[in-house]
CSV table of C-alpha atoms and ligand atoms in Angstrom, one decimal:
chain,number,residue,atom,x,y,z
B,29,MET,CA,84.6,192.1,86.7
B,30,LYS,CA,87.1,191.2,89.5
B,31,THR,CA,86.7,188.0,91.1
B,32,VAL,CA,88.1,186.1,94.3
B,33,GLN,CA,88.9,182.8,93.7
B,34,LEU,CA,87.9,180.2,96.3
B,35,ARG,CA,89.5,177.1,97.3
B,36,SER,CA,87.2,175.1,95.2
B,37,ARG,CA,88.4,177.4,92.4
B,38,ASN,CA,84.8,179.0,92.1
B,39,GLU,CA,85.2,182.6,91.4
B,40,VAL,CA,83.2,185.3,93.4
B,41,PRO,CA,82.8,188.5,91.9
B,42,ALA,CA,84.5,190.9,94.2
B,43,ILE,CA,81.5,193.2,94.5
B,44,GLY,CA,77.8,192.1,95.1
B,45,LEU,CA,74.5,193.7,95.9
B,46,GLY,CA,73.3,193.7,99.5
B,47,THR,CA,69.8,193.2,100.3
B,48,TRP,CA,69.4,193.4,104.1
B,49,LYS,CA,66.9,196.5,104.4
B,50,SER,CA,65.9,196.5,101.1
B,51,ASP,CA,62.4,197.2,101.5
B,52,PRO,CA,59.5,195.1,99.6
B,53,GLY,CA,58.7,196.8,96.4
B,54,LYS,CA,62.4,198.1,95.7
B,55,VAL,CA,64.3,195.0,96.1
B,56,GLY,CA,63.2,193.4,93.0
B,57,ASP,CA,64.0,196.7,90.9
B,58,ALA,CA,67.3,197.1,92.6
B,59,VAL,CA,68.2,193.5,92.0
B,60,LEU,CA,67.3,194.1,88.0
B,61,GLU,CA,69.0,197.0,88.3
B,62,ALA,CA,72.5,195.5,89.2
B,63,ILE,CA,72.3,192.9,87.0
B,64,LYS,CA,71.9,195.6,84.1
B,65,CYS,CA,74.4,197.5,85.3
B,66,GLY,CA,76.8,194.1,85.5
B,67,TYR,CA,76.5,192.8,88.7
B,68,ARG,CA,76.6,189.3,89.1
B,69,HIS,CA,76.8,188.6,92.7
B,70,ILE,CA,73.8,189.0,94.9
B,71,ASP,CA,74.0,188.7,98.9
B,72,CYS,CA,70.4,187.3,100.3
B,73,ALA,CA,69.4,185.7,103.5
B,74,ALA,CA,66.1,184.2,104.7
B,75,ILE,CA,65.9,186.5,107.6
B,76,TYR,CA,65.8,189.7,105.2
B,77,GLY,CA,62.1,188.5,104.6
B,78,ASN,CA,62.7,189.6,100.7
B,79,GLU,CA,64.0,186.2,99.0
B,80,GLY,CA,60.7,186.0,97.3
B,81,GLU,CA,60.7,189.4,95.4
B,82,ILE,CA,64.5,188.8,94.7
B,83,GLY,CA,63.2,185.2,93.2
B,84,GLU,CA,61.0,187.1,90.9
B,85,ALA,CA,63.7,189.6,89.8
B,86,LEU,CA,66.3,186.8,89.1
B,87,GLN,CA,63.5,184.8,87.0
B,88,LYS,CA,62.6,188.2,85.0
B,89,ALA,CA,66.8,188.6,84.5
B,90,MET,CA,67.3,185.0,83.0
B,91,LYS,CA,63.9,185.2,80.9
B,92,ASP,CA,64.8,188.7,79.4
B,93,LYS,CA,68.3,186.8,78.6
B,94,LEU,CA,70.0,189.4,80.6
B,95,VAL,CA,72.1,186.6,82.5
B,96,LYS,CA,72.4,183.2,82.6
B,97,ARG,CA,72.2,181.3,85.9
B,98,ASP,CA,75.7,179.9,85.9
B,99,GLU,CA,76.7,183.5,85.3
B,100,LEU,CA,75.5,184.6,88.9
B,101,TRP,CA,76.9,184.1,92.2
B,102,ILE,CA,73.8,183.9,94.6
B,103,THR,CA,74.6,183.8,98.4
B,104,SER,CA,71.9,183.1,101.0
B,105,LYS,CA,72.2,182.4,104.8
B,106,LEU,CA,70.8,180.0,107.2
B,107,TRP,CA,68.6,182.0,109.9
B,108,ASN,CA,69.6,180.9,113.5
B,109,ASP,CA,66.3,179.0,114.3
B,110,SER,CA,67.3,176.2,111.8
B,111,HIS,CA,70.7,175.2,113.2
B,112,GLN,CA,69.2,172.1,114.4
B,113,LYS,CA,70.1,169.0,112.3
B,114,GLY,CA,66.5,168.2,111.0
B,115,ASP,CA,66.0,172.1,110.0
B,116,VAL,CA,69.1,172.9,108.1
B,117,LEU,CA,67.8,171.3,104.4
B,118,PRO,CA,64.2,172.4,104.9
B,119,ALA,CA,65.6,176.1,105.5
B,120,LEU,CA,67.8,175.9,102.5
B,121,LYS,CA,65.1,174.4,100.4
B,122,LYS,CA,62.5,177.4,101.5
B,123,THR,CA,64.9,179.6,100.3
B,124,LEU,CA,65.8,177.9,97.0
B,125,LYS,CA,61.9,178.0,96.4
B,126,ASP,CA,61.4,181.6,97.2
B,127,LEU,CA,64.6,182.3,95.3
B,128,GLN,CA,63.2,180.2,92.4
B,129,LEU,CA,66.4,178.5,92.0
B,130,ASP,CA,67.8,174.7,92.0
B,131,TYR,CA,71.0,175.6,93.6
B,132,LEU,CA,73.0,178.4,95.5
B,133,ASP,CA,76.4,179.1,94.9
B,134,LEU,CA,77.3,179.8,98.7
B,135,TYR,CA,75.2,179.0,102.0
B,136,LEU,CA,76.3,180.7,105.1
B,137,ILE,CA,75.6,179.7,108.7
B,138,HIS,CA,74.6,183.5,109.7
B,139,TRP,CA,75.7,183.6,112.8
B,140,PRO,CA,77.0,181.5,115.7
B,141,VAL,CA,74.0,181.6,117.6
B,142,ALA,CA,70.8,179.5,117.5
B,143,PHE,CA,67.4,180.3,118.6
B,144,LYS,CA,64.2,177.8,119.0
B,145,LYS,CA,62.4,177.1,115.7
B,146,ASP,CA,60.5,179.8,114.4
B,147,VAL,CA,61.9,182.4,116.3
B,148,GLY,CA,62.7,185.2,114.1
B,149,PHE,CA,64.1,187.3,116.8
B,150,PRO,CA,64.0,186.3,120.7
B,151,GLU,CA,62.1,188.4,123.3
B,152,SER,CA,63.0,186.1,126.2
B,153,PRO,CA,66.1,184.4,126.9
B,154,ASP,CA,64.2,180.8,126.8
B,155,GLN,CA,64.0,181.3,122.8
B,156,PHE,CA,67.6,180.8,122.5
B,157,LEU,CA,69.3,177.4,122.4
B,158,PRO,CA,73.0,177.3,123.9
B,159,LEU,CA,75.7,176.1,121.5
B,160,SER,CA,76.3,173.4,124.1
B,161,GLN,CA,72.8,171.8,122.8
B,162,VAL,CA,73.0,172.6,119.2
B,163,PRO,CA,76.6,172.7,118.4
B,164,ILE,CA,78.0,174.2,115.3
B,165,SER,CA,79.8,171.1,114.2
B,166,GLU,CA,76.1,169.4,114.1
B,167,THR,CA,74.8,172.2,111.9
B,168,TRP,CA,77.7,172.1,109.6
B,169,SER,CA,77.3,168.4,108.9
B,170,MET,CA,73.9,169.1,107.4
B,171,MET,CA,75.7,172.2,105.8
B,172,GLU,CA,78.1,169.7,104.0
B,173,GLU,CA,74.9,167.4,103.4
B,174,ALA,CA,73.8,170.6,101.5
B,175,VAL,CA,77.0,170.3,99.1
B,176,GLU,CA,76.6,166.6,98.8
B,177,GLN,CA,73.1,167.0,97.3
B,178,GLY,CA,73.7,169.6,95.0
B,179,LEU,CA,71.5,172.1,96.9
B,180,SER,CA,74.6,174.7,97.1
B,181,LYS,CA,78.1,174.8,95.4
B,182,THR,CA,79.9,175.8,98.5
B,183,ILE,CA,79.2,176.5,102.1
B,184,GLY,CA,80.7,179.0,104.8
B,185,VAL,CA,80.1,180.8,107.5
B,186,SER,CA,79.3,184.6,109.0
B,187,ASN,CA,80.3,186.6,112.1
B,188,PHE,CA,82.7,183.6,112.9
B,189,SER,CA,85.8,184.8,115.1
B,190,VAL,CA,89.2,183.0,114.8
B,191,LYS,CA,88.4,180.9,117.9
B,192,LYS,CA,84.9,179.8,116.2
B,193,LEU,CA,86.7,179.0,112.9
B,194,LYS,CA,89.4,177.1,114.6
B,195,SER,CA,87.1,174.6,116.2
B,196,LEU,CA,85.0,174.5,113.2
B,197,LEU,CA,88.1,173.7,111.1
B,198,ASP,CA,89.2,170.7,113.3
B,199,GLU,CA,85.9,169.2,112.9
B,200,ALA,CA,84.8,169.8,109.2
B,201,ASN,CA,85.0,167.4,106.3
B,202,ILE,CA,84.5,170.1,103.8
B,203,PRO,CA,86.2,173.3,105.4
B,204,PRO,CA,84.3,176.6,105.1
B,205,GLU,CA,85.5,178.6,102.2
B,206,MET,CA,84.0,181.8,103.2
B,207,ASN,CA,83.5,183.9,106.4
B,208,GLN,CA,81.4,187.0,105.9
B,209,VAL,CA,81.9,189.6,108.4
B,210,GLU,CA,81.7,193.2,109.2
B,211,LEU,CA,84.8,194.9,107.5
B,212,HIS,CA,85.6,198.7,106.8
B,213,PRO,CA,88.4,201.2,107.6
B,214,PHE,CA,87.1,201.7,111.1
B,215,LEU,CA,87.0,197.7,111.8
B,216,GLN,CA,90.0,196.4,109.8
B,217,GLN,CA,90.1,192.8,111.3
B,218,ASN,CA,93.8,192.3,110.4
B,219,GLU,CA,94.3,189.2,112.7
B,220,LEU,CA,91.0,187.8,111.5
B,221,LEU,CA,92.2,188.3,107.9
B,222,ASP,CA,95.4,186.6,108.2
B,223,PHE,CA,94.1,183.5,109.6
B,224,CYS,CA,91.3,183.4,106.8
B,225,THR,CA,94.2,183.7,104.3
B,226,SER,CA,96.4,181.4,105.9
B,227,ASN,CA,93.4,178.8,105.9
B,228,HIS,CA,92.2,179.4,102.8
B,229,ILE,CA,88.9,181.2,103.7
B,230,ALA,CA,87.9,184.1,101.5
B,231,VAL,CA,86.4,186.9,103.4
B,232,THR,CA,83.1,189.0,102.1
B,233,GLY,CA,83.0,192.4,104.1
B,234,TYR,CA,79.4,193.7,105.2
B,235,SER,CA,78.2,197.1,106.1
B,236,PRO,CA,81.1,198.7,104.0
B,237,LEU,CA,79.6,202.2,104.3
B,238,GLY,CA,78.6,202.1,107.7
B,239,SER,CA,75.1,200.7,107.4
B,240,THR,CA,73.3,203.8,107.9
B,241,ASP,CA,69.7,202.8,106.9
B,242,ARG,CA,69.7,200.3,110.1
B,243,GLN,CA,66.6,200.6,112.4
B,244,GLN,CA,67.2,203.5,114.8
B,245,GLU,CA,67.2,200.9,118.0
B,246,MET,CA,70.6,199.2,116.5
B,247,LYS,CA,72.4,202.5,116.3
B,248,LYS,CA,74.4,204.4,119.1
B,249,ASP,CA,73.7,208.4,119.4
B,250,ASP,CA,77.3,209.1,118.6
B,251,GLU,CA,78.3,206.7,115.5
B,252,PRO,CA,81.4,208.0,113.6
B,253,SER,CA,80.7,208.1,109.9
B,254,LEU,CA,82.8,206.5,107.3
B,255,LEU,CA,81.4,208.7,104.3
B,256,GLU,CA,82.3,211.7,106.1
B,257,HIS,CA,85.7,210.9,107.5
B,258,PRO,CA,88.3,213.5,106.2
B,259,ALA,CA,90.8,210.8,105.2
B,260,ILE,CA,88.0,209.3,102.8
B,261,THR,CA,86.5,212.5,101.5
B,262,GLU,CA,90.5,213.7,100.6
B,263,LEU,CA,91.1,210.7,98.7
B,264,ALA,CA,87.5,211.1,97.1
B,265,ASP,CA,88.8,214.3,96.1
B,266,LYS,CA,92.3,213.2,94.8
B,267,HIS,CA,90.7,210.0,92.9
B,268,ASP,CA,87.8,212.5,91.6
B,269,CYS,CA,85.2,209.9,92.8
B,270,THR,CA,82.8,209.5,95.8
B,271,ALA,CA,83.6,208.8,99.4
B,272,GLY,CA,81.5,205.7,99.1
B,273,GLN,CA,83.8,204.4,96.0
B,274,ILE,CA,86.7,204.9,98.2
B,275,LEU,CA,85.4,202.8,100.9
B,276,LEU,CA,84.5,200.2,98.4
B,277,SER,CA,87.6,200.0,96.4
B,278,TRP,CA,89.6,199.6,99.7
B,279,HIS,CA,88.2,196.2,99.9
B,280,VAL,CA,88.9,195.2,96.4
B,281,ASN,CA,92.6,196.6,96.8
B,282,ARG,CA,92.8,194.3,99.9
B,283,GLY,CA,91.7,191.2,97.7
B,284,ASN,CA,88.4,190.9,99.7
B,285,ILE,CA,84.8,190.5,98.5
B,286,VAL,CA,82.4,193.5,99.3
B,287,ILE,CA,78.4,193.3,99.2
B,288,PRO,CA,77.4,197.2,99.8
B,289,LYS,CA,73.6,197.5,100.0
B,290,SER,CA,71.6,200.0,98.0
B,291,THR,CA,68.3,200.3,96.3
B,292,SER,CA,69.0,203.6,94.3
B,293,LYS,CA,70.2,203.3,90.9
B,294,LYS,CA,72.8,206.0,91.3
B,295,HIS,CA,74.6,204.3,94.1
B,296,ILE,CA,74.1,200.7,92.7
B,297,LYS,CA,76.0,202.0,89.5
B,298,GLU,CA,78.3,204.1,91.3
B,299,ASN,CA,79.4,201.2,93.8
B,300,LEU,CA,80.1,198.6,91.1
B,301,GLU,CA,82.6,201.2,89.3
B,302,SER,CA,84.7,201.5,92.4
B,303,GLN,CA,86.3,198.2,91.4
B,304,ASN,CA,88.2,200.5,88.6
B,305,ILE,CA,89.9,202.6,91.3
B,306,ASN,CA,93.3,201.7,92.3
B,307,LEU,CA,94.5,202.9,95.7
B,308,SER,CA,98.3,203.8,96.2
B,309,ASN,CA,100.3,202.3,98.8
B,310,GLU,CA,100.4,205.5,100.4
B,311,ASP,CA,96.4,205.8,100.1
B,312,MET,CA,96.1,202.3,101.9
B,313,LEU,CA,98.7,203.4,104.5
B,314,LYS,CA,96.3,206.7,105.3
B,315,ILE,CA,93.2,204.2,105.4
B,316,SER,CA,95.0,202.0,107.7
B,317,GLU,CA,95.4,204.5,110.2
B,318,MET,CA,91.6,204.5,110.7
B,319,ASN,CA,91.2,201.4,112.3
B,320,GLU,CA,89.8,201.7,116.1
B,321,GLY,CA,88.1,198.5,116.3
B,322,TYR,CA,84.4,200.0,115.8
B,323,ARG,CA,81.4,197.8,115.2
B,324,PHE,CA,77.9,199.2,113.8
B,325,VAL,CA,76.6,195.9,113.9
B,326,ASP,CA,77.9,195.0,117.6
B,327,GLY,CA,76.0,191.8,118.2
B,328,LYS,CA,74.7,193.1,121.7
B,329,PHE,CA,71.2,192.2,120.6
B,330,PHE,CA,71.9,188.6,121.4
B,331,GLU,CA,73.0,189.5,124.7
B,332,MET,CA,70.1,188.8,127.3
B,333,GLU,CA,70.2,188.3,130.9
B,334,GLY,CA,70.1,184.4,131.6
B,335,ASN,CA,71.4,183.2,128.0
B,336,SER,CA,74.5,182.1,127.1
B,337,TYR,CA,75.7,184.3,124.4
B,338,LYS,CA,77.9,187.2,125.6
B,339,ASN,CA,80.6,188.3,123.4
B,340,VAL,CA,79.4,186.5,120.2
B,341,PHE,CA,82.6,188.0,118.4
B,342,ASP,CA,85.1,186.5,121.2
B,343,GLU,CA,86.6,189.9,121.7
F,14,NAP,N1,76.4,188.6,107.6
F,14,NAP,C1,75.5,189.3,108.3
F,14,NAP,O1,75.4,189.3,109.6
F,14,NAP,C2,75.4,190.8,107.6
F,14,NAP,C3,75.1,191.8,108.5
F,14,NAP,C4,74.7,193.0,107.8
F,14,NAP,C5,74.8,193.1,106.5
F,14,NAP,N2,75.2,191.9,105.8
F,14,NAP,C6,75.1,192.3,104.3
F,14,NAP,O2,75.9,193.3,103.9
F,14,NAP,C7,75.2,194.2,103.1
F,14,NAP,C8,75.6,195.4,103.2
F,14,NAP,O3,75.6,195.9,104.7
F,14,NAP,P1,74.6,196.8,105.3
F,14,NAP,O4,73.2,196.9,104.5
F,14,NAP,O5,74.6,196.9,106.6
F,14,NAP,O6,75.0,198.3,104.9
F,14,NAP,P2,76.1,199.2,104.0
F,14,NAP,O7,76.2,198.7,102.5
F,14,NAP,O8,77.2,199.8,104.6
F,14,NAP,O9,75.0,200.6,103.7
F,14,NAP,C9,73.8,200.7,103.3
F,14,NAP,C10,73.4,202.1,103.3
F,14,NAP,O10,74.3,202.9,102.6
F,14,NAP,C11,73.7,203.8,101.4
F,14,NAP,N3,74.5,203.8,100.2
F,14,NAP,C12,74.9,202.7,99.3
F,14,NAP,N4,75.8,203.2,98.3
F,14,NAP,C13,75.8,204.4,98.9
F,14,NAP,C14,77.0,205.3,98.2
F,14,NAP,N5,77.9,205.1,97.2
F,14,NAP,N6,77.0,206.6,98.8
F,14,NAP,C15,76.2,207.0,100.0
F,14,NAP,N7,75.3,205.9,100.5
F,14,NAP,C16,75.3,204.5,100.0
F,14,NAP,C17,72.3,202.7,101.1
F,14,NAP,O11,71.3,203.7,100.7
F,14,NAP,P3,70.6,203.5,99.4
F,14,NAP,O12,69.8,202.1,99.4
F,14,NAP,O13,69.6,204.7,99.3
F,14,NAP,O14,71.7,203.5,98.3
F,14,NAP,C18,71.9,202.5,102.7
F,14,NAP,O15,71.5,203.6,103.5
F,14,NAP,C19,73.8,194.1,103.8
F,14,NAP,O16,72.8,194.5,102.7
F,14,NAP,C20,73.7,192.6,103.8
F,14,NAP,O17,73.4,191.7,102.3
F,14,NAP,C21,75.1,190.8,106.3
């Protein structure tokens, strides 16, 4: 299993299983199947609404001696309604209870966006809290407390721009070790990657296959296809593998971590096997030409007339 080493010397398996949109009744089997195939990294989040079933599957895997706790890398994320100081540790403890774990390997601030308590997804602007009222530095101080209390081995962020990382680094006692962001050949994020590398922040790429199973309301009519792009299908022919495997191996070849979501046995196996594909410099160059700054998860769902969240990615 290929790994990426963090500043704290913890090793994160380079390919993990994503679990957003993995339906109840399917996600547990997907996690078990993944562990049987050799996955040791599962990406979770409270807002995905399936941590309970994942917890059951993890317990079963450990009981059946498929894996030991210290061989697994489990990530979860703090939802936007729990950024206030008194809400961070209770949210983390709820996740631990659901996942049936004593500690996480990595806990992330899911978005640099805050909601009022118990708001899953705001329906009106008054359900947001401005960051001037709940600054990230305040939320971060409780993330640090989570490390101090042994509730998470490491901490990081997700969907943070260079600008937001800089201000967090200025204020943090424990610097973030991870930034989880959308990453694929249409959105190569070179500037963000350079900044993260020079500041010892590892990068995990999400939606690496284009997040094709997102609900219709989140999609644009004319979304480009990563899996059907001719540069990708040609490379798949060349390496005698699938388009998905080329897309995933691109991350591993760049030294990043990637977390494809799947509940299909075939895809779960195939996605892990992509770590064995070596792309040449010429292949990487060809893929680098696909960069067009295209986001599938564009953050526009946080923009509402009358709230303070415009341009969440600072672009
Ligand atoms: N931090 C954040 O804000 C954030 C945002 C988005 C995602 N994430 C994380 O990143 C994970 C991955 O991103 P995502 O779920 O948006 O999308 P994704 O992994 O890009 O795409 C998932 C879709 O691709 C299909 N698929 C999987 N393997 C395939 C293969 N080898 N060939 C063809 N199709 C394949 C899946 O179907 P099957 O299930 O049928 O295989 C599913 O429809 C999430 O699940 C979540 O854990 C985090």
